[in-house]
Amino acid sequence: MRPWLAVLALWSVLRGAGGKSPTFPSITDKTFIEDCVRGHNDCRARVKPAASNMRYMTWDAALARTARAWANKCIFKHNIHLKKKYQCHPNFTVVGENIWAGSHQTFSAIGAINSWYDEIKFYTYETQRCTGVCGHYTQVVWDHSYKVGCAVTFCKKVAGIRNAALFVCDYGPGGNFARKPYAKGASCSNCAKEDTCENKLCRNPQRDKVIYYSRWNPPWEFRIVCDEACIALAVLRPSVMVFAFIVAYVVKKRFVNMHMST
């Protein structure tokens, strides 16, 4: 092998070993949002026994920001602020949450959501008996939850996994109270009067509205947030200072010999 080829091969190996962390989609990525929403609704539509009152889920920007803020901590534990009023959402007083951790190379939103749903094998609907872990499943199929926001981040180590993906989904309103997750019966037979039925789920235009909550972020999140007005001010202020300096310099240079008198 030629020397320069050996050097190039070694450089490639070293760069791969100490390369950049993998990147994941942001909470505004359209494909990521569609996968999260579709993954949940597909699970909710196929519950057994069938649900008579299962609501259709849509995306919520505020819940996604809460999910991102907690995921960024790289802790495989539930958010300690979930049951505190308005700490995780500006409107929902109680928020539900599911967490998934795994190799960053195997992560997919659909796969993680399906792994939560797969806990159905431990759950008996009629008796509410659980022989394993069931809380992720029951939150995914909680009838009254109709908003979801998710986020995924890279963690060097979390839940004993190195180079992991940590995926968090938050739900509004939260579920997992002391009752069955939904009412069984023919699909959509117990929807609200104003609802329509779509893919075995109850839809309502008021619930489905997309709200961006542009000025809201979790109050416990340490994050510098700058909206459009803030950005404009940040750009304008130094520009005005530079302009003022130039004007002062030109005036001083041009009128250096000028004296003021009264």
PDB file of C-alpha atoms in Angstrom:
ATOM      1  CA  MET A   1       0.000   0.000   0.000  1.00  0.00           C
ATOM      2  CA  ARG A   2       1.235   3.465  -0.831  1.00  0.00           C
ATOM      3  CA  PRO A   3       2.115   5.605   2.212  1.00  0.00           C
ATOM      4  CA  TRP A   4      -0.468   8.293   1.419  1.00  0.00           C
ATOM      5  CA  LEU A   5      -3.194   5.640   1.148  1.00  0.00           C
ATOM      6  CA  ALA A   6      -2.244   4.258   4.566  1.00  0.00           C
ATOM      7  CA  VAL A   7      -2.408   7.730   6.077  1.00  0.00           C
ATOM      8  CA  LEU A   8      -5.804   8.339   4.472  1.00  0.00           C
ATOM      9  CA  ALA A   9      -7.172   5.026   5.817  1.00  0.00           C
ATOM     10  CA  LEU A  10      -5.895   5.785   9.324  1.00  0.00           C
ATOM     11  CA  TRP A  11      -7.446   9.266   9.180  1.00  0.00           C
ATOM     12  CA  SER A  12     -10.818   7.792   8.212  1.00  0.00           C
ATOM     13  CA  VAL A  13     -10.731   5.382  11.147  1.00  0.00           C
ATOM     14  CA  LEU A  14      -9.733   8.070  13.633  1.00  0.00           C
ATOM     15  CA  ARG A  15     -12.342  10.474  12.328  1.00  0.00           C
ATOM     16  CA  GLY A  16     -15.017   7.770  12.616  1.00  0.00           C
ATOM     17  CA  ALA A  17     -13.977   6.950  16.184  1.00  0.00           C
ATOM     18  CA  GLY A  18     -14.057  10.519  17.364  1.00  0.00           C
ATOM     19  CA  GLY A  19     -16.596  11.903  14.920  1.00  0.00           C
ATOM     20  CA  LYS A  20     -19.619  14.027  15.499  1.00  0.00           C
ATOM     21  CA  SER A  21     -22.590  12.783  17.482  1.00  0.00           C
ATOM     22  CA  PRO A  22     -25.460  11.499  15.306  1.00  0.00           C
ATOM     23  CA  THR A  23     -28.191  14.006  14.592  1.00  0.00           C
ATOM     24  CA  PHE A  24     -31.898  13.361  15.067  1.00  0.00           C
ATOM     25  CA  PRO A  25     -34.927  15.214  13.680  1.00  0.00           C
ATOM     26  CA  SER A  26     -36.043  18.326  15.521  1.00  0.00           C
ATOM     27  CA  ILE A  27     -39.481  18.763  17.075  1.00  0.00           C
ATOM     28  CA  THR A  28     -40.499  20.844  14.033  1.00  0.00           C
ATOM     29  CA  ASP A  29     -39.460  18.226  11.454  1.00  0.00           C
ATOM     30  CA  LYS A  30     -42.598  17.389   9.432  1.00  0.00           C
ATOM     31  CA  THR A  31     -41.719  13.740   8.822  1.00  0.00           C
ATOM     32  CA  PHE A  32     -40.899  13.197  12.501  1.00  0.00           C
ATOM     33  CA  ILE A  33     -44.199  14.796  13.550  1.00  0.00           C
ATOM     34  CA  GLU A  34     -46.170  12.706  11.046  1.00  0.00           C
ATOM     35  CA  ASP A  35     -44.480   9.502  12.242  1.00  0.00           C
ATOM     36  CA  CYS A  36     -45.226  10.268  15.897  1.00  0.00           C
ATOM     37  CA  VAL A  37     -48.881  11.108  15.252  1.00  0.00           C
ATOM     38  CA  ARG A  38     -49.489   8.232  12.839  1.00  0.00           C
ATOM     39  CA  GLY A  39     -47.711   5.745  15.093  1.00  0.00           C
ATOM     40  CA  HIS A  40     -49.962   6.617  18.027  1.00  0.00           C
ATOM     41  CA  ASN A  41     -53.206   6.707  16.045  1.00  0.00           C
ATOM     42  CA  ASP A  42     -52.491   3.371  14.359  1.00  0.00           C
ATOM     43  CA  CYS A  43     -52.008   1.797  17.788  1.00  0.00           C
ATOM     44  CA  ARG A  44     -55.128   3.422  19.186  1.00  0.00           C
ATOM     45  CA  ALA A  45     -57.208   2.163  16.252  1.00  0.00           C
ATOM     46  CA  ARG A  46     -56.209  -1.489  16.697  1.00  0.00           C
ATOM     47  CA  VAL A  47     -56.854  -2.022  20.418  1.00  0.00           C
ATOM     48  CA  LYS A  48     -58.490  -5.288  21.505  1.00  0.00           C
ATOM     49  CA  PRO A  49     -61.224  -5.274  22.580  1.00  0.00           C
ATOM     50  CA  ALA A  50     -62.281  -2.437  20.270  1.00  0.00           C
ATOM     51  CA  ALA A  51     -62.738   1.026  21.776  1.00  0.00           C
ATOM     52  CA  SER A  52     -66.025   2.898  21.492  1.00  0.00           C
ATOM     53  CA  ASN A  53     -64.648   6.304  22.554  1.00  0.00           C
ATOM     54  CA  MET A  54     -60.994   6.462  21.455  1.00  0.00           C
ATOM     55  CA  ARG A  55     -59.973   9.992  20.504  1.00  0.00           C
ATOM     56  CA  TYR A  56     -57.802  10.823  17.506  1.00  0.00           C
ATOM     57  CA  MET A  57     -54.434  12.323  18.473  1.00  0.00           C
ATOM     58  CA  THR A  58     -52.819  15.411  16.955  1.00  0.00           C
ATOM     59  CA  TRP A  59     -49.485  17.160  17.509  1.00  0.00           C
ATOM     60  CA  ASP A  60     -48.917  19.738  20.227  1.00  0.00           C
ATOM     61  CA  ALA A  61     -45.937  22.107  20.081  1.00  0.00           C
ATOM     62  CA  ALA A  62     -45.880  22.844  23.815  1.00  0.00           C
ATOM     63  CA  LEU A  63     -45.841  19.147  24.732  1.00  0.00           C
ATOM     64  CA  ALA A  64     -43.018  18.630  22.228  1.00  0.00           C
ATOM     65  CA  ARG A  65     -40.969  21.392  23.896  1.00  0.00           C
ATOM     66  CA  THR A  66     -41.511  19.760  27.280  1.00  0.00           C
ATOM     67  CA  ALA A  67     -40.460  16.392  25.847  1.00  0.00           C
ATOM     68  CA  ARG A  68     -37.342  17.983  24.335  1.00  0.00           C
ATOM     69  CA  ALA A  69     -36.408  19.772  27.556  1.00  0.00           C
ATOM     70  CA  TRP A  70     -36.616  16.547  29.550  1.00  0.00           C
ATOM     71  CA  ALA A  71     -34.930  14.374  26.908  1.00  0.00           C
ATOM     72  CA  ASN A  72     -31.987  16.772  26.813  1.00  0.00           C
ATOM     73  CA  LYS A  73     -31.250  15.887  30.444  1.00  0.00           C
ATOM     74  CA  CYS A  74     -30.418  12.311  29.333  1.00  0.00           C
ATOM     75  CA  ILE A  75     -32.101  10.799  32.394  1.00  0.00           C
ATOM     76  CA  PHE A  76     -34.086   7.572  32.080  1.00  0.00           C
ATOM     77  CA  LYS A  77     -36.708   8.672  34.596  1.00  0.00           C
ATOM     78  CA  HIS A  78     -40.032  10.424  34.296  1.00  0.00           C
ATOM     79  CA  ASN A  79     -40.222  14.200  34.357  1.00  0.00           C
ATOM     80  CA  ILE A  80     -40.615  15.328  37.972  1.00  0.00           C
ATOM     81  CA  HIS A  81     -42.849  18.235  36.886  1.00  0.00           C
ATOM     82  CA  LEU A  82     -45.603  16.209  35.156  1.00  0.00           C
ATOM     83  CA  LYS A  83     -48.243  16.609  37.859  1.00  0.00           C
ATOM     84  CA  LYS A  84     -47.452  20.231  38.645  1.00  0.00           C
ATOM     85  CA  LYS A  85     -49.944  22.684  37.171  1.00  0.00           C
ATOM     86  CA  TYR A  86     -48.753  24.468  34.026  1.00  0.00           C
ATOM     87  CA  GLN A  87     -45.156  23.291  34.416  1.00  0.00           C
ATOM     88  CA  CYS A  88     -45.371  21.048  31.349  1.00  0.00           C
ATOM     89  CA  HIS A  89     -48.112  22.748  29.333  1.00  0.00           C
ATOM     90  CA  PRO A  90     -49.838  26.157  29.373  1.00  0.00           C
ATOM     91  CA  ASN A  91     -53.326  24.569  29.378  1.00  0.00           C
ATOM     92  CA  PHE A  92     -53.154  20.932  30.512  1.00  0.00           C
ATOM     93  CA  THR A  93     -52.791  20.709  34.263  1.00  0.00           C
ATOM     94  CA  VAL A  94     -51.678  17.065  34.201  1.00  0.00           C
ATOM     95  CA  VAL A  95     -49.447  15.615  31.495  1.00  0.00           C
ATOM     96  CA  GLY A  96     -48.651  11.958  30.750  1.00  0.00           C
ATOM     97  CA  GLU A  97     -45.301  10.666  29.526  1.00  0.00           C
ATOM     98  CA  ASN A  98     -43.599   7.677  27.881  1.00  0.00           C
ATOM     99  CA  ILE A  99     -39.824   7.205  27.556  1.00  0.00           C
ATOM    100  CA  TRP A 100     -37.804   4.893  25.287  1.00  0.00           C
ATOM    101  CA  ALA A 101     -34.034   4.404  25.172  1.00  0.00           C
ATOM    102  CA  GLY A 102     -32.021   2.324  22.746  1.00  0.00           C
ATOM    103  CA  SER A 103     -29.135   2.321  20.301  1.00  0.00           C
ATOM    104  CA  HIS A 104     -29.097   5.476  18.196  1.00  0.00           C
ATOM    105  CA  GLN A 105     -28.605   3.282  15.137  1.00  0.00           C
ATOM    106  CA  THR A 106     -31.865   1.377  15.619  1.00  0.00           C
ATOM    107  CA  PHE A 107     -34.118   4.288  16.606  1.00  0.00           C
ATOM    108  CA  SER A 108     -37.336   5.027  14.773  1.00  0.00           C
ATOM    109  CA  ALA A 109     -40.345   6.831  16.209  1.00  0.00           C
ATOM    110  CA  ILE A 110     -42.734   4.195  14.856  1.00  0.00           C
ATOM    111  CA  GLY A 111     -40.625   1.379  16.310  1.00  0.00           C
ATOM    112  CA  ALA A 112     -40.457   2.988  19.764  1.00  0.00           C
ATOM    113  CA  ILE A 113     -44.211   3.629  19.858  1.00  0.00           C
ATOM    114  CA  ASN A 114     -44.923   0.054  18.766  1.00  0.00           C
ATOM    115  CA  SER A 115     -42.675  -1.224  21.565  1.00  0.00           C
ATOM    116  CA  TRP A 116     -44.875   0.638  24.050  1.00  0.00           C
ATOM    117  CA  TYR A 117     -48.007  -0.806  22.474  1.00  0.00           C
ATOM    118  CA  ASP A 118     -46.512  -4.323  22.624  1.00  0.00           C
ATOM    119  CA  GLU A 119     -46.979  -4.233  26.401  1.00  0.00           C
ATOM    120  CA  ILE A 120     -50.561  -5.227  25.603  1.00  0.00           C
ATOM    121  CA  LYS A 121     -49.346  -8.835  25.973  1.00  0.00           C
ATOM    122  CA  PHE A 122     -49.001  -8.203  29.724  1.00  0.00           C
ATOM    123  CA  TYR A 123     -52.372  -6.486  30.140  1.00  0.00           C
ATOM    124  CA  THR A 124     -55.836  -8.007  30.610  1.00  0.00           C
ATOM    125  CA  TYR A 125     -58.521  -5.454  29.786  1.00  0.00           C
ATOM    126  CA  GLU A 126     -61.426  -6.994  31.704  1.00  0.00           C
ATOM    127  CA  THR A 127     -59.602  -7.300  35.023  1.00  0.00           C
ATOM    128  CA  GLN A 128     -57.053  -4.500  34.512  1.00  0.00           C
ATOM    129  CA  ARG A 129     -54.421  -7.043  35.541  1.00  0.00           C
ATOM    130  CA  CYS A 130     -50.829  -6.506  34.446  1.00  0.00           C
ATOM    131  CA  THR A 131     -48.221  -9.270  34.601  1.00  0.00           C
ATOM    132  CA  GLY A 132     -45.299  -7.078  33.531  1.00  0.00           C
ATOM    133  CA  VAL A 133     -44.883  -3.437  32.518  1.00  0.00           C
ATOM    134  CA  CYS A 134     -48.101  -1.963  31.082  1.00  0.00           C
ATOM    135  CA  GLY A 135     -48.035   1.776  31.798  1.00  0.00           C
ATOM    136  CA  HIS A 136     -46.577   2.742  28.412  1.00  0.00           C
ATOM    137  CA  TYR A 137     -49.288   0.782  26.605  1.00  0.00           C
ATOM    138  CA  THR A 138     -52.156   2.173  28.665  1.00  0.00           C
ATOM    139  CA  GLN A 139     -50.948   5.747  28.087  1.00  0.00           C
ATOM    140  CA  VAL A 140     -50.659   5.200  24.322  1.00  0.00           C
ATOM    141  CA  VAL A 141     -54.295   3.986  24.251  1.00  0.00           C
ATOM    142  CA  TRP A 142     -55.744   6.270  26.929  1.00  0.00           C
ATOM    143  CA  ASP A 143     -59.094   7.368  25.515  1.00  0.00           C
ATOM    144  CA  HIS A 144     -59.179  11.000  26.704  1.00  0.00           C
ATOM    145  CA  SER A 145     -55.613  11.875  25.641  1.00  0.00           C
ATOM    146  CA  TYR A 146     -55.800  13.676  22.299  1.00  0.00           C
ATOM    147  CA  LYS A 147     -52.573  15.693  22.053  1.00  0.00           C
ATOM    148  CA  VAL A 148     -49.028  14.368  21.800  1.00  0.00           C
ATOM    149  CA  GLY A 149     -45.608  15.951  21.522  1.00  0.00           C
ATOM    150  CA  CYS A 150     -42.365  13.997  21.207  1.00  0.00           C
ATOM    151  CA  ALA A 151     -38.626  14.615  21.014  1.00  0.00           C
ATOM    152  CA  VAL A 152     -35.511  12.500  20.515  1.00  0.00           C
ATOM    153  CA  THR A 153     -31.954  13.330  21.519  1.00  0.00           C
ATOM    154  CA  PHE A 154     -28.534  11.697  21.522  1.00  0.00           C
ATOM    155  CA  CYS A 155     -27.074  10.672  24.880  1.00  0.00           C
ATOM    156  CA  LYS A 156     -23.527   9.406  25.385  1.00  0.00           C
ATOM    157  CA  LYS A 157     -24.937   7.063  28.003  1.00  0.00           C
ATOM    158  CA  VAL A 158     -28.445   6.558  29.356  1.00  0.00           C
ATOM    159  CA  ALA A 159     -30.215   3.539  30.877  1.00  0.00           C
ATOM    160  CA  GLY A 160     -26.892   1.700  30.702  1.00  0.00           C
ATOM    161  CA  ILE A 161     -26.727   2.156  26.913  1.00  0.00           C
ATOM    162  CA  ARG A 162     -23.808   3.961  25.299  1.00  0.00           C
ATOM    163  CA  ASN A 163     -24.378   6.216  22.300  1.00  0.00           C
ATOM    164  CA  ALA A 164     -28.109   6.018  22.844  1.00  0.00           C
ATOM    165  CA  ALA A 165     -31.212   7.648  21.475  1.00  0.00           C
ATOM    166  CA  LEU A 166     -33.581   8.912  24.170  1.00  0.00           C
ATOM    167  CA  PHE A 167     -37.147   9.305  22.902  1.00  0.00           C
ATOM    168  CA  VAL A 168     -39.767  11.056  25.027  1.00  0.00           C
ATOM    169  CA  CYS A 169     -43.464  11.579  24.283  1.00  0.00           C
ATOM    170  CA  ASP A 170     -45.755  13.730  26.408  1.00  0.00           C
ATOM    171  CA  TYR A 171     -49.560  13.522  26.351  1.00  0.00           C
ATOM    172  CA  GLY A 172     -52.399  15.864  27.133  1.00  0.00           C
ATOM    173  CA  PRO A 173     -54.452  15.344  29.081  1.00  0.00           C
ATOM    174  CA  GLY A 174     -52.419  12.664  30.828  1.00  0.00           C
ATOM    175  CA  GLY A 175     -53.810   9.215  31.516  1.00  0.00           C
ATOM    176  CA  ASN A 176     -53.118   6.132  33.625  1.00  0.00           C
ATOM    177  CA  PHE A 177     -55.669   6.767  36.352  1.00  0.00           C
ATOM    178  CA  ALA A 178     -57.368   3.978  38.330  1.00  0.00           C
ATOM    179  CA  ARG A 179     -59.759   2.836  35.596  1.00  0.00           C
ATOM    180  CA  LYS A 180     -59.735   1.003  32.278  1.00  0.00           C
ATOM    181  CA  PRO A 181     -57.918   2.946  29.537  1.00  0.00           C
ATOM    182  CA  TYR A 182     -61.017   3.160  27.329  1.00  0.00           C
ATOM    183  CA  ALA A 183     -64.634   2.011  27.022  1.00  0.00           C
ATOM    184  CA  LYS A 184     -65.002  -1.117  24.904  1.00  0.00           C
ATOM    185  CA  GLY A 185     -67.624  -1.374  22.191  1.00  0.00           C
ATOM    186  CA  ALA A 186     -68.099  -0.856  18.471  1.00  0.00           C
ATOM    187  CA  SER A 187     -65.571   1.655  17.159  1.00  0.00           C
ATOM    188  CA  CYS A 188     -66.790   5.260  17.427  1.00  0.00           C
ATOM    189  CA  SER A 189     -70.138   4.178  18.909  1.00  0.00           C
ATOM    190  CA  ASN A 190     -69.534   6.342  21.981  1.00  0.00           C
ATOM    191  CA  CYS A 191     -67.929   9.430  20.418  1.00  0.00           C
ATOM    192  CA  ALA A 192     -69.083  12.892  21.503  1.00  0.00           C
ATOM    193  CA  LYS A 193     -72.023  14.405  19.613  1.00  0.00           C
ATOM    194  CA  GLU A 194     -69.821  16.825  17.636  1.00  0.00           C
ATOM    195  CA  ASP A 195     -67.266  14.166  16.675  1.00  0.00           C
ATOM    196  CA  THR A 196     -66.810  12.326  13.410  1.00  0.00           C
ATOM    197  CA  CYS A 197     -65.338   8.862  12.980  1.00  0.00           C
ATOM    198  CA  GLU A 198     -62.046   8.353  11.156  1.00  0.00           C
ATOM    199  CA  ASN A 199     -60.100   5.088  11.146  1.00  0.00           C
ATOM    200  CA  LYS A 200     -62.046   3.894  14.217  1.00  0.00           C
ATOM    201  CA  LEU A 201     -61.142   7.085  16.132  1.00  0.00           C
ATOM    202  CA  CYS A 202     -63.245  10.045  17.279  1.00  0.00           C
ATOM    203  CA  ARG A 203     -62.194  13.293  15.584  1.00  0.00           C
ATOM    204  CA  ASN A 204     -63.214  16.818  16.460  1.00  0.00           C
ATOM    205  CA  PRO A 205     -62.080  20.020  14.697  1.00  0.00           C
ATOM    206  CA  GLN A 206     -61.776  21.893  17.997  1.00  0.00           C
ATOM    207  CA  ARG A 207     -59.489  19.250  19.496  1.00  0.00           C
ATOM    208  CA  ASP A 208     -57.523  18.904  16.264  1.00  0.00           C
ATOM    209  CA  LYS A 209     -56.584  22.591  16.082  1.00  0.00           C
ATOM    210  CA  VAL A 210     -52.833  23.132  15.878  1.00  0.00           C
ATOM    211  CA  ILE A 211     -51.652  25.738  18.399  1.00  0.00           C
ATOM    212  CA  TYR A 212     -48.009  26.832  18.334  1.00  0.00           C
ATOM    213  CA  TYR A 213     -47.705  28.552  21.752  1.00  0.00           C
ATOM    214  CA  SER A 214     -44.909  30.672  20.271  1.00  0.00           C
ATOM    215  CA  ARG A 215     -43.992  32.376  23.542  1.00  0.00           C
ATOM    216  CA  TRP A 216     -44.250  29.367  25.887  1.00  0.00           C
ATOM    217  CA  ASN A 217     -41.476  27.072  27.063  1.00  0.00           C
ATOM    218  CA  PRO A 218     -41.238  24.885  30.179  1.00  0.00           C
ATOM    219  CA  PRO A 219     -40.524  27.286  33.071  1.00  0.00           C
ATOM    220  CA  TRP A 220     -37.998  24.824  34.566  1.00  0.00           C
ATOM    221  CA  GLU A 221     -35.991  24.555  31.340  1.00  0.00           C
ATOM    222  CA  PHE A 222     -32.650  26.354  31.273  1.00  0.00           C
ATOM    223  CA  ARG A 223     -32.704  27.576  27.712  1.00  0.00           C
ATOM    224  CA  ILE A 224     -32.092  30.924  26.036  1.00  0.00           C
ATOM    225  CA  VAL A 225     -35.204  31.561  23.955  1.00  0.00           C
ATOM    226  CA  CYS A 226     -35.287  34.348  21.392  1.00  0.00           C
ATOM    227  CA  ASP A 227     -38.380  35.060  19.316  1.00  0.00           C
ATOM    228  CA  GLU A 228     -38.650  37.240  16.190  1.00  0.00           C
ATOM    229  CA  ALA A 229     -38.708  40.516  18.128  1.00  0.00           C
ATOM    230  CA  CYS A 230     -35.747  39.444  20.236  1.00  0.00           C
ATOM    231  CA  ILE A 231     -33.750  38.471  17.125  1.00  0.00           C
ATOM    232  CA  ALA A 232     -34.563  41.781  15.437  1.00  0.00           C
ATOM    233  CA  LEU A 233     -33.394  43.687  18.520  1.00  0.00           C
ATOM    234  CA  ALA A 234     -30.224  41.603  18.766  1.00  0.00           C
ATOM    235  CA  VAL A 235     -29.362  42.433  15.151  1.00  0.00           C
ATOM    236  CA  LEU A 236     -30.496  46.058  15.293  1.00  0.00           C
ATOM    237  CA  ARG A 237     -28.701  47.117  18.481  1.00  0.00           C
ATOM    238  CA  PRO A 238     -25.105  46.460  17.301  1.00  0.00           C
ATOM    239  CA  SER A 239     -25.959  47.940  13.895  1.00  0.00           C
ATOM    240  CA  VAL A 240     -27.146  51.185  15.524  1.00  0.00           C
ATOM    241  CA  MET A 241     -24.023  51.297  17.716  1.00  0.00           C
ATOM    242  CA  VAL A 242     -21.730  50.858  14.692  1.00  0.00           C
ATOM    243  CA  PHE A 243     -23.642  53.519  12.768  1.00  0.00           C
ATOM    244  CA  ALA A 244     -23.429  55.952  15.700  1.00  0.00           C
ATOM    245  CA  PHE A 245     -19.679  55.322  15.992  1.00  0.00           C
ATOM    246  CA  ILE A 246     -19.172  56.005  12.261  1.00  0.00           C
ATOM    247  CA  VAL A 247     -21.209  59.215  12.428  1.00  0.00           C
ATOM    248  CA  ALA A 248     -19.269  60.414  15.481  1.00  0.00           C
ATOM    249  CA  TYR A 249     -15.960  59.627  13.784  1.00  0.00           C
ATOM    250  CA  VAL A 250     -16.922  61.436  10.556  1.00  0.00           C
ATOM    251  CA  VAL A 251     -18.185  64.495  12.445  1.00  0.00           C
ATOM    252  CA  LYS A 252     -15.051  64.647  14.554  1.00  0.00           C
ATOM    253  CA  LYS A 253     -12.781  64.236  11.524  1.00  0.00           C
ATOM    254  CA  ARG A 254     -14.577  66.800   9.405  1.00  0.00           C
ATOM    255  CA  PHE A 255     -15.119  69.429  12.021  1.00  0.00           C
ATOM    256  CA  VAL A 256     -11.920  68.979  14.034  1.00  0.00           C
ATOM    257  CA  ASN A 257     -11.061  72.672  13.796  1.00  0.00           C
ATOM    258  CA  MET A 258     -14.576  73.894  14.348  1.00  0.00           C
ATOM    259  CA  HIS A 259     -15.193  75.802  17.598  1.00  0.00           C
ATOM    260  CA  MET A 260     -18.526  76.422  19.173  1.00  0.00           C
ATOM    261  CA  SER A 261     -19.278  79.922  20.415  1.00  0.00           C
ATOM    262  CA  THR A 262     -22.216  81.673  21.950  1.00  0.00           C
TER     263      THR A 262
END
